[in-house]
Amino acid sequence: MDCNSSVGELLNLPSELLEHVLSFLDPYDLVAFGLVCKYAATVISPSNQLVWRHAFLHIFDDPSKVW
């Protein structure tokens, strides 16, 4: 893994836990995370629909933005 040590420790988490942590990020932050290293880019790849669905739910399903 070619990430720095602090991100490397985060990426050593089990995939389910890492996806849960990333689910709290908005799309811009997910893209920034993916720029950290090659492995981070694979974690947030478009095929990981769970992470991206949660990221966009932060924007479009926010009840406070309805009114």
mmCIF file of the C-alpha atoms, coordinates in Angstrom:
data_MODEL
# 
_entry.id   MODEL 
# 
loop_
_atom_site.group_PDB 
_atom_site.id 
_atom_site.type_symbol 
_atom_site.label_atom_id 
_atom_site.label_alt_id 
_atom_site.label_comp_id 
_atom_site.label_asym_id 
_atom_site.label_entity_id 
_atom_site.label_seq_id 
_atom_site.pdbx_PDB_ins_code 
_atom_site.Cartn_x 
_atom_site.Cartn_y 
_atom_site.Cartn_z 
_atom_site.occupancy 
_atom_site.B_iso_or_equiv 
_atom_site.pdbx_formal_charge 
_atom_site.auth_seq_id 
_atom_site.auth_comp_id 
_atom_site.auth_asym_id 
_atom_site.auth_atom_id 
_atom_site.pdbx_PDB_model_num 
ATOM 1  C CA . MET A 1 1  ? 0.000   0.000  0.000  1.00 0.00 ? 1  MET A CA 1 
ATOM 2  C CA . ASP A 1 2  ? 1.548   3.319  -1.009 1.00 0.00 ? 2  ASP A CA 1 
ATOM 3  C CA . CYS A 1 3  ? -0.530  5.538  1.294  1.00 0.00 ? 3  CYS A CA 1 
ATOM 4  C CA . ASN A 1 4  ? 0.907   7.551  4.158  1.00 0.00 ? 4  ASN A CA 1 
ATOM 5  C CA . SER A 1 5  ? 0.717   5.975  7.602  1.00 0.00 ? 5  SER A CA 1 
ATOM 6  C CA . SER A 1 6  ? -2.440  7.667  8.936  1.00 0.00 ? 6  SER A CA 1 
ATOM 7  C CA . VAL A 1 7  ? -4.495  6.895  5.840  1.00 0.00 ? 7  VAL A CA 1 
ATOM 8  C CA . GLY A 1 8  ? -2.874  3.476  5.615  1.00 0.00 ? 8  GLY A CA 1 
ATOM 9  C CA . GLU A 1 9  ? -4.249  2.628  9.042  1.00 0.00 ? 9  GLU A CA 1 
ATOM 10 C CA . LEU A 1 10 ? -7.718  3.724  7.958  1.00 0.00 ? 10 LEU A CA 1 
ATOM 11 C CA . LEU A 1 11 ? -7.492  1.552  4.868  1.00 0.00 ? 11 LEU A CA 1 
ATOM 12 C CA . ASN A 1 12 ? -6.547  -1.461 6.999  1.00 0.00 ? 12 ASN A CA 1 
ATOM 13 C CA . LEU A 1 13 ? -10.055 -1.479 8.469  1.00 0.00 ? 13 LEU A CA 1 
ATOM 14 C CA . PRO A 1 14 ? -12.412 -4.241 7.328  1.00 0.00 ? 14 PRO A CA 1 
ATOM 15 C CA . SER A 1 15 ? -14.216 -3.190 4.154  1.00 0.00 ? 15 SER A CA 1 
ATOM 16 C CA . GLU A 1 16 ? -17.642 -3.017 5.843  1.00 0.00 ? 16 GLU A CA 1 
ATOM 17 C CA . LEU A 1 17 ? -16.331 -0.649 8.514  1.00 0.00 ? 17 LEU A CA 1 
ATOM 18 C CA . LEU A 1 18 ? -14.429 1.482  6.003  1.00 0.00 ? 18 LEU A CA 1 
ATOM 19 C CA . GLU A 1 19 ? -17.558 1.798  3.846  1.00 0.00 ? 19 GLU A CA 1 
ATOM 20 C CA . HIS A 1 20 ? -19.540 2.839  6.917  1.00 0.00 ? 20 HIS A CA 1 
ATOM 21 C CA . VAL A 1 21 ? -16.990 5.549  7.747  1.00 0.00 ? 21 VAL A CA 1 
ATOM 22 C CA . LEU A 1 22 ? -16.949 6.778  4.146  1.00 0.00 ? 22 LEU A CA 1 
ATOM 23 C CA . SER A 1 23 ? -20.757 6.861  4.044  1.00 0.00 ? 23 SER A CA 1 
ATOM 24 C CA . PHE A 1 24 ? -20.661 10.035 6.133  1.00 0.00 ? 24 PHE A CA 1 
ATOM 25 C CA . LEU A 1 25 ? -18.716 11.942 3.466  1.00 0.00 ? 25 LEU A CA 1 
ATOM 26 C CA . ASP A 1 26 ? -20.232 14.044 0.737  1.00 0.00 ? 26 ASP A CA 1 
ATOM 27 C CA . PRO A 1 27 ? -19.262 13.407 -2.916 1.00 0.00 ? 27 PRO A CA 1 
ATOM 28 C CA . TYR A 1 28 ? -16.540 16.087 -2.950 1.00 0.00 ? 28 TYR A CA 1 
ATOM 29 C CA . ASP A 1 29 ? -14.853 14.569 0.102  1.00 0.00 ? 29 ASP A CA 1 
ATOM 30 C CA . LEU A 1 30 ? -15.087 11.073 -1.392 1.00 0.00 ? 30 LEU A CA 1 
ATOM 31 C CA . VAL A 1 31 ? -13.272 12.263 -4.502 1.00 0.00 ? 31 VAL A CA 1 
ATOM 32 C CA . ALA A 1 32 ? -10.592 13.904 -2.337 1.00 0.00 ? 32 ALA A CA 1 
ATOM 33 C CA . PHE A 1 33 ? -10.210 10.656 -0.401 1.00 0.00 ? 33 PHE A CA 1 
ATOM 34 C CA . GLY A 1 34 ? -9.800  8.763  -3.652 1.00 0.00 ? 34 GLY A CA 1 
ATOM 35 C CA . LEU A 1 35 ? -6.885  11.003 -4.623 1.00 0.00 ? 35 LEU A CA 1 
ATOM 36 C CA . VAL A 1 36 ? -4.855  9.873  -1.609 1.00 0.00 ? 36 VAL A CA 1 
ATOM 37 C CA . CYS A 1 37 ? -3.551  6.661  -3.165 1.00 0.00 ? 37 CYS A CA 1 
ATOM 38 C CA . LYS A 1 38 ? -4.415  3.939  -5.653 1.00 0.00 ? 38 LYS A CA 1 
ATOM 39 C CA . TYR A 1 39 ? -6.089  1.722  -3.077 1.00 0.00 ? 39 TYR A CA 1 
ATOM 40 C CA . ALA A 1 40 ? -8.305  4.580  -1.862 1.00 0.00 ? 40 ALA A CA 1 
ATOM 41 C CA . ALA A 1 41 ? -9.310  5.173  -5.478 1.00 0.00 ? 41 ALA A CA 1 
ATOM 42 C CA . THR A 1 42 ? -10.386 1.549  -5.802 1.00 0.00 ? 42 THR A CA 1 
ATOM 43 C CA . VAL A 1 43 ? -12.405 1.774  -2.583 1.00 0.00 ? 43 VAL A CA 1 
ATOM 44 C CA . ILE A 1 44 ? -14.471 4.684  -3.942 1.00 0.00 ? 44 ILE A CA 1 
ATOM 45 C CA . SER A 1 45 ? -14.720 3.356  -7.482 1.00 0.00 ? 45 SER A CA 1 
ATOM 46 C CA . PRO A 1 46 ? -18.076 3.833  -9.226 1.00 0.00 ? 46 PRO A CA 1 
ATOM 47 C CA . SER A 1 47 ? -18.773 0.140  -8.761 1.00 0.00 ? 47 SER A CA 1 
ATOM 48 C CA . ASN A 1 48 ? -19.039 0.714  -4.991 1.00 0.00 ? 48 ASN A CA 1 
ATOM 49 C CA . GLN A 1 49 ? -22.647 1.805  -5.147 1.00 0.00 ? 49 GLN A CA 1 
ATOM 50 C CA . LEU A 1 50 ? -23.146 1.708  -1.383 1.00 0.00 ? 50 LEU A CA 1 
ATOM 51 C CA . VAL A 1 51 ? -20.627 4.471  -0.707 1.00 0.00 ? 51 VAL A CA 1 
ATOM 52 C CA . TRP A 1 52 ? -21.858 6.685  -3.535 1.00 0.00 ? 52 TRP A CA 1 
ATOM 53 C CA . ARG A 1 53 ? -25.527 6.183  -2.715 1.00 0.00 ? 53 ARG A CA 1 
ATOM 54 C CA . HIS A 1 54 ? -24.948 7.351  0.843  1.00 0.00 ? 54 HIS A CA 1 
ATOM 55 C CA . ALA A 1 55 ? -22.892 10.311 -0.386 1.00 0.00 ? 55 ALA A CA 1 
ATOM 56 C CA . PHE A 1 56 ? -25.690 11.535 -2.630 1.00 0.00 ? 56 PHE A CA 1 
ATOM 57 C CA . LEU A 1 57 ? -28.357 10.865 -0.026 1.00 0.00 ? 57 LEU A CA 1 
ATOM 58 C CA . HIS A 1 58 ? -26.670 13.543 2.091  1.00 0.00 ? 58 HIS A CA 1 
ATOM 59 C CA . ILE A 1 59 ? -27.480 16.033 -0.661 1.00 0.00 ? 59 ILE A CA 1 
ATOM 60 C CA . PHE A 1 60 ? -30.856 14.964 -2.028 1.00 0.00 ? 60 PHE A CA 1 
ATOM 61 C CA . ASP A 1 61 ? -32.637 13.382 0.925  1.00 0.00 ? 61 ASP A CA 1 
ATOM 62 C CA . ASP A 1 62 ? -31.968 16.070 3.503  1.00 0.00 ? 62 ASP A CA 1 
ATOM 63 C CA . PRO A 1 63 ? -35.403 16.862 4.992  1.00 0.00 ? 63 PRO A CA 1 
ATOM 64 C CA . SER A 1 64 ? -34.237 20.321 6.039  1.00 0.00 ? 64 SER A CA 1 
ATOM 65 C CA . LYS A 1 65 ? -33.840 21.290 2.373  1.00 0.00 ? 65 LYS A CA 1 
ATOM 66 C CA . VAL A 1 66 ? -37.434 20.410 1.477  1.00 0.00 ? 66 VAL A CA 1 
ATOM 67 C CA . TRP A 1 67 ? -38.864 23.730 2.570  1.00 0.00 ? 67 TRP A CA 1 
# 
